[in-house]
Amino acid sequence: MTSISIGIDVGGTGIKAALVDTSTGELASSRIRIPTPDGAEPDAVAQICKELISQLEAPSSALVGVCLPAVVTHGITRSAANISDSWIDLGAEGLLTAALDRRVHVLNDADAAGVAEMTYGAGRNASGVTIMATLGTGIGSALFIQKTLVPNTEFGHLDIGEYIDIESYASYGAFQRDQISQEQWGKRLEKFFAHLEKLISPGLFIVGGGASKSHEKFFPFIKVKTQLVPAETKNAAGIIGAATMAVQYL
Ligand code: BGC
């Protein structure tokens, strides 16, 4: 039996969506994208989500998972990275449920990507403690004990050594901004992963985000004891994880 849900990944520049067969983690439609409206205000984002769902011709019973770059507790967005500050302390799940007239679950984008990897990707056989990191404009993180998510870890905002907010130094955005070599970037990332190793002693690091497609260029420069592997679900991870969590929660 197939189980089709809708996954939506809200980012600072684009809002992406697809139907997901949550029994396999496969996309059940093509992935569609609409640019994020200027300012990424909640109502405008909700309208884009509505438009995406209508383009997907989703079954009326399909649950919706929406992930975004924010801490989310009990359906309330508690922070906002690259989206409007109006999301802070907003009842995002209520707003989207009303706007879409469907059952909606809202979660952090890196947590969603991590769920996709732990369920269908590089972490599917992992046991113990796993950390997923997404390398994009910022650094997202997701922490798992066995397959259970410990949500909202926000490791990208750790202060490490002289670096306040490690994502401003080691993210893919920082790599592009500072025009450094892959080796220099790998060494910056090593500081991040070595620090996490010291704090958490994970059994596995999974590295996702757009840059993980060319992981062989910078992985060799990240010298840590813990096994480090690229994500397998690539840039649909947020969509797949959001749809999966919707089924789990709703
Ligand atoms: C945000 C996180 C988000 C990550 C990736 C960070 O700046 O604080 O909530 O998961 O970026 O988008």
Short mmCIF file of C-alpha atoms and ligand atoms in Angstrom, two decimals:
data_model
loop_
_atom_site.label_atom_id
_atom_site.label_comp_id
_atom_site.label_asym_id
_atom_site.label_seq_id
_atom_site.Cartn_x
_atom_site.Cartn_y
_atom_site.Cartn_z
CA MET A 1 0.00 0.00 0.00
CA THR A 2 1.41 3.39 -0.85
CA SER A 3 1.17 6.23 1.56
CA ILE A 4 1.40 9.61 -0.13
CA SER A 5 2.17 12.74 1.85
CA ILE A 6 3.25 16.22 0.89
CA GLY A 7 6.68 17.53 1.87
CA ILE A 8 7.47 21.24 1.71
CA ASP A 9 10.92 22.73 2.39
CA VAL A 10 10.87 26.48 3.03
CA GLY A 11 14.23 28.18 2.50
CA GLY A 12 15.43 31.77 2.29
CA THR A 13 15.50 31.71 -1.53
CA GLY A 14 13.15 28.94 -2.62
CA ILE A 15 10.18 26.91 -1.41
CA LYS A 16 10.33 23.33 -2.71
CA ALA A 17 7.69 20.65 -2.58
CA ALA A 18 6.91 17.15 -3.77
CA LEU A 19 4.63 14.23 -3.06
CA VAL A 20 6.46 11.56 -1.09
CA ASP A 21 5.69 7.87 -0.79
CA THR A 22 6.54 7.50 2.89
CA SER A 23 6.56 3.71 2.68
CA THR A 24 9.76 3.92 0.59
CA GLY A 25 11.00 7.52 0.90
CA GLU A 26 10.76 7.90 -2.89
CA LEU A 27 9.35 11.06 -4.46
CA ALA A 28 5.93 10.35 -5.94
CA SER A 29 5.95 13.49 -8.12
CA SER A 30 8.53 15.80 -9.59
CA ARG A 31 10.06 18.32 -7.23
CA ILE A 32 8.65 21.78 -7.81
CA ARG A 33 9.98 25.12 -6.61
CA ILE A 34 8.70 28.66 -6.29
CA PRO A 35 11.06 31.48 -5.25
CA THR A 36 10.56 32.61 -1.67
CA PRO A 37 8.60 35.88 -1.65
CA ASP A 38 10.65 38.93 -0.56
CA GLY A 39 10.99 39.00 3.19
CA ALA A 40 9.55 35.48 3.60
CA GLU A 41 6.61 36.76 5.65
CA PRO A 42 4.43 33.98 7.12
CA ASP A 43 1.22 34.76 5.18
CA ALA A 44 3.08 35.05 1.87
CA VAL A 45 4.90 31.76 2.51
CA ALA A 46 1.60 30.08 3.38
CA GLN A 47 0.13 31.24 0.06
CA ILE A 48 3.09 29.77 -1.84
CA CYS A 49 2.64 26.46 0.04
CA LYS A 50 -1.00 26.49 -1.07
CA GLU A 51 -0.01 27.13 -4.68
CA LEU A 52 2.59 24.32 -4.59
CA ILE A 53 0.05 21.84 -3.22
CA SER A 54 -2.43 22.75 -5.93
CA GLN A 55 0.28 22.27 -8.60
CA LEU A 56 1.10 18.86 -7.14
CA GLU A 57 -2.55 17.77 -7.46
CA ALA A 58 -2.19 16.06 -4.09
CA PRO A 59 -4.87 13.67 -2.89
CA SER A 60 -7.22 15.51 -0.49
CA SER A 61 -6.34 13.15 2.35
CA ALA A 62 -2.58 13.75 2.05
CA LEU A 63 -0.92 15.04 5.21
CA VAL A 64 1.52 17.94 4.95
CA GLY A 65 4.97 18.28 6.51
CA VAL A 66 6.58 21.71 6.32
CA CYS A 67 10.19 22.28 7.35
CA LEU A 68 11.87 25.63 7.71
CA PRO A 69 15.05 27.22 9.09
CA ALA A 70 13.69 27.77 12.59
CA VAL A 71 13.57 26.14 15.99
CA VAL A 72 10.09 24.62 16.29
CA THR A 73 8.51 23.53 19.55
CA HIS A 74 4.88 22.37 19.75
CA GLY A 75 4.08 23.86 16.34
CA ILE A 76 5.45 27.27 17.29
CA THR A 77 8.43 28.68 15.40
CA ARG A 78 10.89 30.07 17.95
CA SER A 79 13.61 31.53 15.72
CA ALA A 80 14.06 32.60 12.10
CA ALA A 81 17.15 32.21 9.89
CA ASN A 82 16.91 33.87 6.46
CA ILE A 83 13.14 34.23 6.85
CA SER A 84 11.11 37.07 8.39
CA ASP A 85 11.44 37.69 12.12
CA SER A 86 7.62 37.55 12.22
CA TRP A 87 8.06 33.77 12.44
CA ILE A 88 9.54 34.11 15.91
CA ASP A 89 7.01 32.88 18.49
CA LEU A 90 4.39 32.40 15.78
CA GLY A 91 1.87 29.56 15.83
CA ALA A 92 3.18 28.38 12.46
CA GLU A 93 1.41 25.04 12.50
CA GLY A 94 -1.94 26.72 13.20
CA LEU A 95 -1.37 29.34 10.52
CA LEU A 96 -0.46 26.76 7.86
CA THR A 97 -3.22 24.34 8.87
CA ALA A 98 -5.79 27.13 8.39
CA ALA A 99 -4.25 28.41 5.15
CA LEU A 100 -3.90 24.97 3.54
CA ASP A 101 -7.06 23.46 5.01
CA ARG A 102 -5.13 20.24 5.64
CA ARG A 103 -3.40 18.64 8.60
CA VAL A 104 0.09 20.11 8.83
CA HIS A 105 3.16 19.29 10.90
CA VAL A 106 5.95 21.88 11.11
CA LEU A 107 9.58 21.14 11.98
CA ASN A 108 13.14 22.41 11.64
CA ASP A 109 14.70 21.91 8.18
CA ALA A 110 17.85 20.10 9.36
CA ASP A 111 15.77 17.86 11.62
CA ALA A 112 13.68 16.96 8.57
CA ALA A 113 16.77 16.22 6.48
CA GLY A 114 18.12 14.08 9.30
CA VAL A 115 14.90 12.09 9.53
CA ALA A 116 15.09 11.38 5.79
CA GLU A 117 18.67 10.14 6.12
CA MET A 118 18.00 8.04 9.21
CA THR A 119 14.90 6.45 7.68
CA TYR A 120 15.89 5.92 4.04
CA GLY A 121 19.47 7.15 3.56
CA ALA A 122 22.99 6.99 4.94
CA GLY A 123 21.81 6.47 8.53
CA ARG A 124 19.28 3.72 7.90
CA ASN A 125 21.52 1.07 9.48
CA ALA A 126 23.02 3.33 12.15
CA SER A 127 22.80 2.49 15.80
CA GLY A 128 23.82 4.59 18.79
CA VAL A 129 24.22 8.34 18.38
CA THR A 130 24.26 10.00 14.96
CA ILE A 131 24.64 13.66 14.02
CA MET A 132 23.49 15.00 10.67
CA ALA A 133 24.85 18.37 9.59
CA THR A 134 23.51 20.31 6.61
CA LEU A 135 25.94 22.67 4.94
CA GLY A 136 24.22 25.57 3.24
CA THR A 137 23.91 29.30 3.91
CA GLY A 138 24.08 28.26 7.56
CA ILE A 139 24.79 24.95 9.26
CA GLY A 140 21.81 22.90 10.36
CA SER A 141 22.05 19.98 12.74
CA ALA A 142 20.00 16.96 13.76
CA LEU A 143 20.85 14.60 16.62
CA PHE A 144 19.58 11.03 16.83
CA ILE A 145 19.70 8.33 19.46
CA GLN A 146 19.07 5.15 17.47
CA LYS A 147 16.36 6.46 15.10
CA THR A 148 14.88 8.90 17.60
CA LEU A 149 15.34 12.59 16.87
CA VAL A 150 16.39 14.98 19.62
CA PRO A 151 14.98 18.10 17.92
CA ASN A 152 16.28 21.65 17.61
CA THR A 153 19.94 21.10 18.45
CA GLU A 154 21.18 24.16 16.51
CA PHE A 155 24.83 23.07 16.65
CA GLY A 156 25.60 25.56 13.87
CA HIS A 157 25.29 28.29 16.49
CA LEU A 158 27.95 26.91 18.81
CA ASP A 159 30.78 29.26 19.72
CA ILE A 160 33.97 27.28 19.10
CA GLY A 161 37.34 28.74 20.08
CA GLU A 162 37.52 32.28 18.77
CA TYR A 163 34.60 31.70 16.41
CA ILE A 164 31.28 33.04 17.60
CA ASP A 165 28.49 31.21 15.81
CA ILE A 166 30.49 28.51 13.99
CA GLU A 167 28.15 28.58 10.96
CA SER A 168 29.39 32.07 10.09
CA TYR A 169 32.88 30.54 9.71
CA ALA A 170 32.34 26.98 8.46
CA SER A 171 29.09 26.93 6.44
CA TYR A 172 29.02 26.60 2.66
CA GLY A 173 27.96 30.26 2.68
CA ALA A 174 31.21 31.15 4.50
CA PHE A 175 33.21 29.04 2.01
CA GLN A 176 31.73 31.05 -0.86
CA ARG A 177 31.92 34.41 0.90
CA ASP A 178 35.59 34.03 1.89
CA GLN A 179 36.61 32.43 -1.44
CA ILE A 180 38.76 29.85 0.33
CA SER A 181 40.04 26.56 -1.05
CA GLN A 182 38.30 23.24 -0.43
CA GLU A 183 41.21 22.34 1.85
CA GLN A 184 40.79 25.50 3.92
CA TRP A 185 37.07 24.85 4.14
CA GLY A 186 37.64 21.25 5.18
CA LYS A 187 39.90 22.46 7.99
CA ARG A 188 37.23 24.88 9.17
CA LEU A 189 34.71 22.05 9.15
CA GLU A 190 37.15 19.89 11.08
CA LYS A 191 36.95 22.39 13.97
CA PHE A 192 33.16 22.00 13.96
CA PHE A 193 33.07 18.21 13.78
CA ALA A 194 35.96 17.74 16.25
CA HIS A 195 34.13 19.93 18.75
CA LEU A 196 30.94 17.88 18.35
CA GLU A 197 33.00 14.72 18.80
CA LYS A 198 34.30 16.10 22.08
CA LEU A 199 30.83 17.01 23.32
CA ILE A 200 28.68 14.12 22.09
CA SER A 201 30.91 11.19 20.99
CA PRO A 202 28.65 10.20 18.10
CA GLY A 203 29.08 6.97 16.15
CA LEU A 204 28.41 8.60 12.78
CA PHE A 205 28.35 12.03 11.11
CA ILE A 206 26.15 12.45 8.04
CA VAL A 207 26.86 15.52 5.94
CA GLY A 208 24.10 16.95 3.77
CA GLY A 209 23.19 20.16 2.00
CA GLY A 210 23.95 21.07 -1.62
CA ALA A 211 27.72 20.95 -1.11
CA SER A 212 27.63 17.30 -0.04
CA LYS A 213 27.22 16.37 -3.72
CA SER A 214 30.92 17.14 -4.17
CA HIS A 215 31.98 15.81 -0.80
CA GLU A 216 35.13 14.17 -2.19
CA LYS A 217 36.60 17.67 -2.65
CA PHE A 218 36.59 18.59 1.06
CA PHE A 219 36.01 15.40 3.10
CA PRO A 220 39.70 14.35 2.93
CA PHE A 221 40.62 17.50 4.88
CA ILE A 222 38.24 16.81 7.76
CA LYS A 223 40.32 14.66 10.06
CA VAL A 224 38.10 13.30 12.82
CA LYS A 225 37.87 9.89 14.47
CA THR A 226 34.17 9.45 13.80
CA GLN A 227 32.99 8.02 10.49
CA LEU A 228 31.84 10.83 8.20
CA VAL A 229 29.57 10.00 5.26
CA PRO A 230 27.69 12.07 2.68
CA ALA A 231 23.90 12.21 2.76
CA GLU A 232 22.18 9.99 0.22
CA THR A 233 18.86 11.77 -0.21
CA LYS A 234 20.64 14.95 -1.45
CA ASN A 235 18.54 18.05 -1.94
CA ALA A 236 15.16 16.37 -1.49
CA ALA A 237 16.03 15.42 2.10
CA GLY A 238 14.02 18.21 3.72
CA ILE A 239 10.94 17.39 1.63
CA ILE A 240 11.19 13.65 2.34
CA GLY A 241 11.81 14.10 6.05
CA ALA A 242 8.99 16.64 6.47
CA ALA A 243 6.52 14.30 4.76
CA THR A 244 7.74 11.39 6.90
CA MET A 245 7.36 13.30 10.15
CA ALA A 246 3.87 14.45 9.16
CA VAL A 247 2.81 10.79 8.99
CA GLN A 248 4.50 10.05 12.30
CA TYR A 249 2.96 12.99 14.14
CA LEU A 250 -0.50 13.49 12.63
C1 BGC B 1 19.28 27.86 11.64
C2 BGC B 1 18.75 26.46 11.77
C3 BGC B 1 18.67 25.81 10.40
C4 BGC B 1 19.98 25.94 9.65
C5 BGC B 1 19.88 25.39 8.24
C6 BGC B 1 20.58 27.88 10.87
O1 BGC B 1 21.03 29.19 10.73
O2 BGC B 1 19.48 28.45 12.92
O3 BGC B 1 17.49 26.48 12.40
O4 BGC B 1 18.33 24.47 10.55
O5 BGC B 1 20.39 27.29 9.59
O6 BGC B 1 18.92 26.06 7.48
#
